[in-house]
Coordinates of C-alpha atoms in Angstrom, one line a residue:
Chain A
M28 CA -13.0 -30.3 -3.5
A29 CA -10.3 -27.7 -3.6
G30 CA -9.9 -25.6 -6.7
Y31 CA -6.3 -26.7 -7.0
A32 CA -7.1 -30.4 -6.8
Q33 CA -5.5 -31.2 -10.1
D34 CA -2.3 -29.2 -9.3
K35 CA -2.1 -30.5 -5.7
E36 CA 1.1 -32.5 -6.2
A37 CA 2.9 -29.7 -8.1
I38 CA 1.9 -27.1 -5.4
G39 CA 3.1 -29.5 -2.7
R40 CA 6.4 -29.9 -4.4
R41 CA 6.8 -26.1 -4.8
L42 CA 6.1 -25.5 -1.2
R43 CA 8.6 -28.2 -0.2
R44 CA 11.2 -26.4 -2.3
I45 CA 10.3 -23.1 -0.6
E46 CA 10.7 -24.8 2.8
G47 CA 14.2 -25.8 1.6
Q48 CA 14.8 -22.1 0.7
I49 CA 13.8 -21.0 4.2
R50 CA 16.1 -23.6 5.7
G51 CA 18.9 -22.4 3.4
L52 CA 18.2 -18.9 4.8
Q53 CA 18.6 -20.1 8.4
R54 CA 21.9 -21.8 7.4
L55 CA 23.1 -18.5 5.8
V56 CA 22.3 -16.5 8.9
G57 CA 23.8 -19.2 11.1
E58 CA 27.1 -18.9 9.2
D59 CA 27.0 -15.0 9.3
A60 CA 26.6 -14.7 5.6
Y61 CA 26.8 -11.3 4.1
C62 CA 23.5 -9.3 4.5
I63 CA 23.1 -8.8 0.8
D64 CA 23.4 -12.5 0.0
V65 CA 20.7 -13.2 2.6
L66 CA 18.5 -10.5 1.1
T67 CA 18.9 -12.0 -2.4
Q68 CA 17.7 -15.3 -1.1
I69 CA 14.8 -13.7 0.7
A70 CA 13.7 -12.0 -2.5
A71 CA 13.9 -15.4 -4.3
A72 CA 11.8 -17.1 -1.7
T73 CA 9.2 -14.3 -1.7
K74 CA 9.0 -14.6 -5.5
A75 CA 8.5 -18.3 -5.3
L76 CA 5.7 -17.9 -2.7
R77 CA 4.0 -15.2 -4.8
S78 CA 4.1 -17.6 -7.8
V79 CA 2.4 -20.3 -5.8
A80 CA -0.3 -17.8 -4.7
I81 CA -0.9 -16.8 -8.4
E82 CA -1.3 -20.4 -9.4
L83 CA -3.8 -21.0 -6.5
L84 CA -5.7 -17.9 -7.5
D85 CA -5.8 -19.1 -11.1
D86 CA -7.2 -22.5 -10.0
H87 CA -9.7 -20.7 -7.6
L88 CA -11.0 -18.5 -10.4
A89 CA -11.1 -21.4 -12.9
H90 CA -13.0 -23.7 -10.6
C91 CA -14.5 -22.3 -7.4
V92 CA -15.5 -18.9 -8.8
R93 CA -16.5 -20.2 -12.2
E94 CA -18.7 -23.0 -10.9
A95 CA -20.4 -20.6 -8.4
A96 CA -21.0 -18.2 -11.3
E97 CA -22.6 -21.1 -13.4
R98 CA -24.9 -21.9 -10.4
G99 CA -25.6 -18.1 -10.0
G100 CA -27.2 -16.3 -7.1
A101 CA -25.7 -14.9 -3.9
E102 CA -23.0 -17.6 -3.7
A103 CA -21.5 -16.2 -6.9
D104 CA -21.4 -12.7 -5.4
E105 CA -19.7 -14.0 -2.2
K106 CA -17.1 -15.9 -4.2
V107 CA -16.1 -12.7 -6.1
T108 CA -16.0 -10.6 -2.9
E109 CA -13.8 -13.3 -1.3
A110 CA -11.5 -13.6 -4.3
T111 CA -11.0 -9.8 -4.5
A112 CA -10.2 -9.7 -0.7
A113 CA -7.6 -12.4 -1.3
I114 CA -6.1 -10.6 -4.2
A115 CA -5.9 -7.4 -2.2
R116 CA -4.2 -9.2 0.7
L117 CA -1.7 -10.7 -1.8
V118 CA -1.0 -7.4 -3.5
R119 CA -0.4 -5.7 -0.1
S120 CA 1.7 -8.5 1.4
Chain B
M1 CA 31.1 -9.6 10.6
A2 CA 27.6 -9.6 9.3
G3 CA 25.6 -6.3 9.8
Y4 CA 22.9 -8.3 11.6
A5 CA 25.3 -9.9 14.1
Q6 CA 23.5 -8.4 17.1
D7 CA 20.1 -9.5 15.8
K8 CA 21.2 -13.0 14.6
E9 CA 19.3 -14.9 17.3
A10 CA 16.1 -13.0 16.7
I11 CA 16.4 -13.3 12.9
G12 CA 17.0 -17.1 13.2
R13 CA 13.9 -17.4 15.4
R14 CA 11.8 -15.5 12.9
L15 CA 13.0 -17.7 10.0
R16 CA 12.2 -20.8 12.0
R17 CA 8.7 -19.5 12.5
I18 CA 8.4 -18.8 8.8
E19 CA 9.6 -22.4 8.1
G20 CA 6.7 -23.5 10.3
Q21 CA 4.3 -21.4 8.3
I22 CA 5.5 -23.1 5.1
R23 CA 5.1 -26.5 6.6
G24 CA 1.6 -25.4 7.7
L25 CA 0.9 -24.5 4.1
Q26 CA 1.9 -28.0 2.9
R27 CA -0.4 -29.5 5.5
L28 CA -3.3 -27.3 4.4
V29 CA -2.7 -28.3 0.7
G30 CA -2.3 -31.9 1.7
E31 CA -5.7 -31.7 3.5
D32 CA -7.4 -30.0 0.4
A33 CA -8.0 -26.9 2.4
Y34 CA -10.1 -24.2 0.8
C35 CA -8.0 -22.1 -1.7
I36 CA -8.8 -18.8 0.1
D37 CA -7.5 -20.2 3.4
V38 CA -4.3 -21.3 1.7
L39 CA -3.9 -17.9 0.1
T40 CA -4.4 -16.1 3.4
Q41 CA -1.6 -18.1 4.9
I42 CA 0.7 -17.4 1.9
A43 CA 0.0 -13.7 2.4
A44 CA 1.0 -14.0 6.1
A45 CA 4.2 -15.9 5.3
T46 CA 5.1 -13.4 2.6
K47 CA 4.6 -10.5 5.0
A48 CA 6.8 -12.2 7.6
L49 CA 9.6 -12.8 5.0
R50 CA 9.4 -9.1 4.0
S51 CA 9.6 -8.0 7.6
V52 CA 12.8 -10.0 8.1
A53 CA 14.2 -8.5 4.9
I54 CA 13.5 -5.0 6.2
E55 CA 15.2 -5.8 9.5
L56 CA 18.2 -7.1 7.6
L57 CA 18.3 -4.0 5.4
D58 CA 18.1 -1.8 8.5
D59 CA 21.1 -3.6 10.0
H60 CA 22.9 -3.5 6.7
L61 CA 22.5 0.3 6.4
A62 CA 23.3 0.9 10.1
H63 CA 26.5 -1.1 10.0
C64 CA 27.9 -2.1 6.6
V65 CA 26.9 0.9 4.6
R66 CA 27.6 3.3 7.5
E67 CA 31.0 2.0 8.3
A68 CA 32.0 2.0 4.6
A69 CA 30.8 5.7 4.4
E70 CA 33.0 6.5 7.5
R71 CA 36.0 4.9 5.7
G72 CA 35.0 6.8 2.5
G73 CA 36.3 6.1 -1.0
A74 CA 35.1 3.7 -3.7
E75 CA 34.0 1.1 -1.2
A76 CA 31.3 3.4 0.1
D77 CA 30.0 3.9 -3.5
E78 CA 29.9 0.1 -4.0
K79 CA 28.0 -0.4 -0.8
V80 CA 25.3 2.1 -1.8
T81 CA 25.0 0.6 -5.3
E82 CA 24.7 -2.9 -3.8
A83 CA 22.1 -1.8 -1.2
T84 CA 20.0 -0.1 -3.8
A85 CA 20.1 -3.2 -6.0
A86 CA 18.9 -5.3 -3.0
I87 CA 16.1 -2.8 -2.3
A88 CA 15.0 -2.9 -5.9
R89 CA 15.0 -6.8 -5.9
L90 CA 12.9 -6.7 -2.7
V91 CA 10.4 -4.1 -4.0
R92 CA 10.0 -6.2 -7.2
S93 CA 9.7 -9.6 -5.5
Chain C
M4 CA -19.8 -2.5 -21.7
A5 CA -16.9 -2.2 -19.3
G6 CA -17.1 -4.2 -16.1
Y7 CA -16.6 -1.0 -14.1
A8 CA -19.5 0.9 -15.8
Q9 CA -21.4 1.5 -12.6
D10 CA -18.2 2.8 -10.8
K11 CA -17.0 4.8 -13.8
E12 CA -17.5 8.2 -12.2
A13 CA -15.9 7.2 -8.9
I14 CA -12.9 5.7 -10.7
G15 CA -12.5 8.8 -12.8
R16 CA -12.5 10.9 -9.7
R17 CA -9.9 8.7 -8.0
L18 CA -7.6 8.9 -11.1
R19 CA -7.9 12.7 -11.1
R20 CA -6.9 12.8 -7.5
I21 CA -3.9 10.6 -8.3
E22 CA -3.0 12.9 -11.2
G23 CA -3.0 15.7 -8.6
Q24 CA -0.7 13.6 -6.4
I25 CA 1.7 13.2 -9.3
R26 CA 1.6 17.0 -10.0
G27 CA 2.3 17.5 -6.2
L28 CA 5.3 15.2 -6.6
Q29 CA 6.7 17.4 -9.5
R30 CA 6.2 20.5 -7.3
L31 CA 8.1 18.8 -4.4
V32 CA 11.0 17.9 -6.7
G33 CA 11.0 21.3 -8.3
E34 CA 11.3 22.9 -4.8
D35 CA 14.1 20.5 -3.8
A36 CA 12.0 18.9 -1.1
Y37 CA 13.7 16.4 1.2
C38 CA 14.1 13.0 -0.5
I39 CA 12.2 11.2 2.3
D40 CA 9.2 13.5 1.9
V41 CA 9.1 12.8 -1.8
L42 CA 9.3 9.1 -1.2
T43 CA 6.4 9.3 1.3
Q44 CA 4.3 10.9 -1.4
I45 CA 5.3 8.3 -4.0
A46 CA 4.3 5.5 -1.6
A47 CA 0.9 7.2 -1.1
A48 CA 0.3 7.6 -4.9
T49 CA 1.4 4.0 -5.5
K50 CA -1.1 2.8 -2.8
A51 CA -3.9 4.9 -4.4
L52 CA -3.1 3.4 -7.8
R53 CA -3.2 -0.1 -6.4
S54 CA -6.5 0.5 -4.8
V55 CA -8.0 1.6 -8.1
A56 CA -6.6 -1.6 -9.7
I57 CA -8.2 -3.7 -7.0
E58 CA -11.6 -2.0 -7.5
L59 CA -11.3 -2.6 -11.3
L60 CA -10.4 -6.3 -10.7
D61 CA -13.4 -6.7 -8.4
D62 CA -15.7 -5.2 -11.1
H63 CA -14.0 -7.3 -13.7
L64 CA -14.6 -10.5 -11.8
A65 CA -18.1 -9.5 -10.8
H66 CA -19.2 -8.7 -14.3
C67 CA -17.0 -9.8 -17.2
V68 CA -15.6 -13.1 -15.7
R69 CA -18.9 -14.0 -14.0
E70 CA -21.0 -13.4 -17.2
A71 CA -18.6 -15.3 -19.3
A72 CA -18.8 -18.2 -16.8
E73 CA -22.6 -18.1 -17.0
R74 CA -22.4 -18.4 -20.8
G75 CA -19.8 -21.1 -20.3
G76 CA -17.4 -22.5 -23.0
A77 CA -14.0 -21.4 -24.2
E78 CA -14.7 -17.7 -23.5
A79 CA -14.9 -18.4 -19.8
D80 CA -11.5 -20.1 -19.8
E81 CA -10.0 -17.2 -21.7
K82 CA -11.5 -14.7 -19.2
V83 CA -9.9 -16.6 -16.3
T84 CA -6.5 -16.8 -18.0
E85 CA -6.6 -13.1 -18.8
A86 CA -7.7 -12.2 -15.2
T87 CA -4.9 -14.2 -13.7
A88 CA -2.4 -12.6 -16.0
A89 CA -3.6 -9.2 -15.0
I90 CA -3.4 -10.1 -11.3
A91 CA 0.2 -11.4 -11.8
R92 CA 1.2 -8.2 -13.5
L93 CA -0.3 -6.2 -10.6
V94 CA 1.3 -8.3 -7.9
R95 CA 4.7 -7.9 -9.7
S96 CA 4.4 -4.1 -10.5
Chain D
M6 CA 20.4 20.4 -0.8
A7 CA 18.3 17.4 -1.9
G8 CA 20.1 14.1 -2.4
Y9 CA 18.6 13.9 -5.9
A10 CA 19.9 17.4 -6.9
Q11 CA 22.0 16.1 -9.8
D12 CA 19.1 14.0 -11.1
K13 CA 16.4 16.6 -10.6
E14 CA 15.7 17.3 -14.3
A15 CA 15.5 13.6 -15.1
I16 CA 13.2 12.8 -12.2
G17 CA 11.0 15.8 -13.1
R18 CA 10.8 14.4 -16.7
R19 CA 9.9 10.9 -15.4
L20 CA 7.2 12.3 -13.2
R21 CA 5.7 14.3 -16.1
R22 CA 5.6 11.1 -18.1
I23 CA 3.8 9.4 -15.3
E24 CA 1.3 12.3 -15.1
G25 CA 0.7 11.6 -18.8
Q26 CA 0.1 7.9 -18.0
I27 CA -2.5 8.8 -15.4
R28 CA -4.2 11.1 -17.8
G29 CA -4.2 8.3 -20.4
L30 CA -5.9 6.1 -17.7
Q31 CA -8.6 8.7 -17.3
R32 CA -9.1 8.8 -21.0
L33 CA -9.3 5.0 -21.2
V34 CA -11.9 4.9 -18.4
G35 CA -13.8 7.8 -20.0
E36 CA -14.0 5.7 -23.2
D37 CA -15.2 2.6 -21.4
A38 CA -12.0 0.7 -22.3
Y39 CA -11.8 -3.0 -21.4
C40 CA -11.0 -3.5 -17.7
I41 CA -7.9 -5.6 -18.5
D42 CA -6.4 -2.8 -20.7
V43 CA -6.9 -0.3 -17.9
L44 CA -5.3 -2.7 -15.5
T45 CA -2.3 -3.2 -17.8
Q46 CA -1.8 0.6 -17.9
I47 CA -2.1 0.8 -14.1
A48 CA 0.6 -1.8 -13.7
A49 CA 2.8 0.2 -16.1
A50 CA 2.3 3.4 -14.1
T51 CA 2.9 1.7 -10.8
K52 CA 6.1 0.2 -12.1
A53 CA 7.3 3.7 -13.4
L54 CA 6.5 5.2 -9.9
R55 CA 8.4 2.5 -8.2
S56 CA 11.4 3.1 -10.4
V57 CA 11.4 6.8 -9.6
A58 CA 11.3 5.8 -5.9
I59 CA 14.3 3.5 -6.2
E60 CA 16.2 6.2 -8.0
L61 CA 15.4 8.6 -5.2
L62 CA 16.4 6.1 -2.5
D63 CA 19.7 5.5 -4.3
D64 CA 20.4 9.2 -4.3
H65 CA 19.3 9.5 -0.7
L66 CA 21.7 6.7 0.4
A67 CA 24.6 8.0 -1.8
H68 CA 24.3 11.6 -0.5
C69 CA 22.2 12.2 2.6
V70 CA 22.9 9.0 4.5
R71 CA 26.5 8.8 3.3
E72 CA 27.3 12.4 4.3
A73 CA 25.6 11.9 7.7
A74 CA 27.6 8.8 8.2
E75 CA 30.8 10.7 7.4
R76 CA 29.9 13.3 10.0
G77 CA 29.0 10.5 12.5
G78 CA 26.9 10.8 15.7
A79 CA 23.2 10.7 16.3
E80 CA 22.3 12.3 13.0
A81 CA 23.7 9.2 11.2
D82 CA 21.5 6.9 13.3
E83 CA 18.5 9.0 12.5
K84 CA 19.1 9.0 8.8
V85 CA 19.3 5.2 8.8
T86 CA 16.1 4.8 10.8
E87 CA 14.4 7.2 8.5
A88 CA 15.7 5.5 5.3
T89 CA 14.5 2.1 6.6
A90 CA 11.1 3.5 7.4
A91 CA 10.9 4.9 3.8
I92 CA 12.0 1.5 2.3
A93 CA 9.3 -0.3 4.4
R94 CA 6.6 2.1 3.3
L95 CA 7.7 1.5 -0.3
V96 CA 7.8 -2.2 0.0
R97 CA 4.3 -2.2 1.5
S98 CA 2.8 0.3 -0.9

């Protein structure tokens, strides 16, 4: 089961809203909107995507990593290594 | 005319690809994909959005800011202030 | 005991190197170096700081969060909430 | 002359303050401070560095890029390309 199971609906809704933001961006570009207005909307969509990522990370730590830690052993090490790699990718994206 | 006029087609295509990435994310979440796999795709979509923003900024500096600077006066100051604010929003997003 | 106990020396060394980078930045500015060269060095120092943060987060997950999870209970919840907040601050910094 | 000439003193002061933050980080690590407290201070120092970068970019656009645009020609193109590359490095740092 995914770590975000209990937030699945909410995350789906947020992603649909972000899809709408990306479509809004296409419309702006199609209408030759002013560069700065397009950039403002890109910053908003990026922020929204990052928020979803932070929510997913929270769920991942609270469920997948935590449960692996409770079971202990090599799997717990792997989960931590994997979570850190995901955080690094996010910070650098 | 928008600063990105000559890149309008390419930017539209990149945004459509990003829309596809966001739909792919909804599919992953709908299928209860593993958190880390969802996060990897979010990082990829964020990177793609940032790249479009950098392309737009480049076009904005090369056309809107540059042309305002050639005309001189208060408009040139405004364009620089506005561009810096957009860069700051992007860096912080 | 801090989660980074076993990496304490290495982290101290990396922070001293970053301190040297910041002093190098002051020297560049004092010598009226070209803006772009100063910006390149700021990006390098920022990257180095972020790398230290990711190392600290890894140690924190591998020790503090993991051990709290093994003990279970409310403390484990708190550690996850706290770690997510730190990740969010890092991503937004 | 550097684009930040008129802000040189203020930028020097901000960098000295950041140097103090980095030394504070070394002290925290030396005293085995709690990981999350160290991370909070790293996020603060990163934010301060980014703010200096945005100030420098603003000065660079307002002076170096703007003056090159007024002179026109290939130098103006180069300045824009160079500024965009610096922004991209900053966004990705």
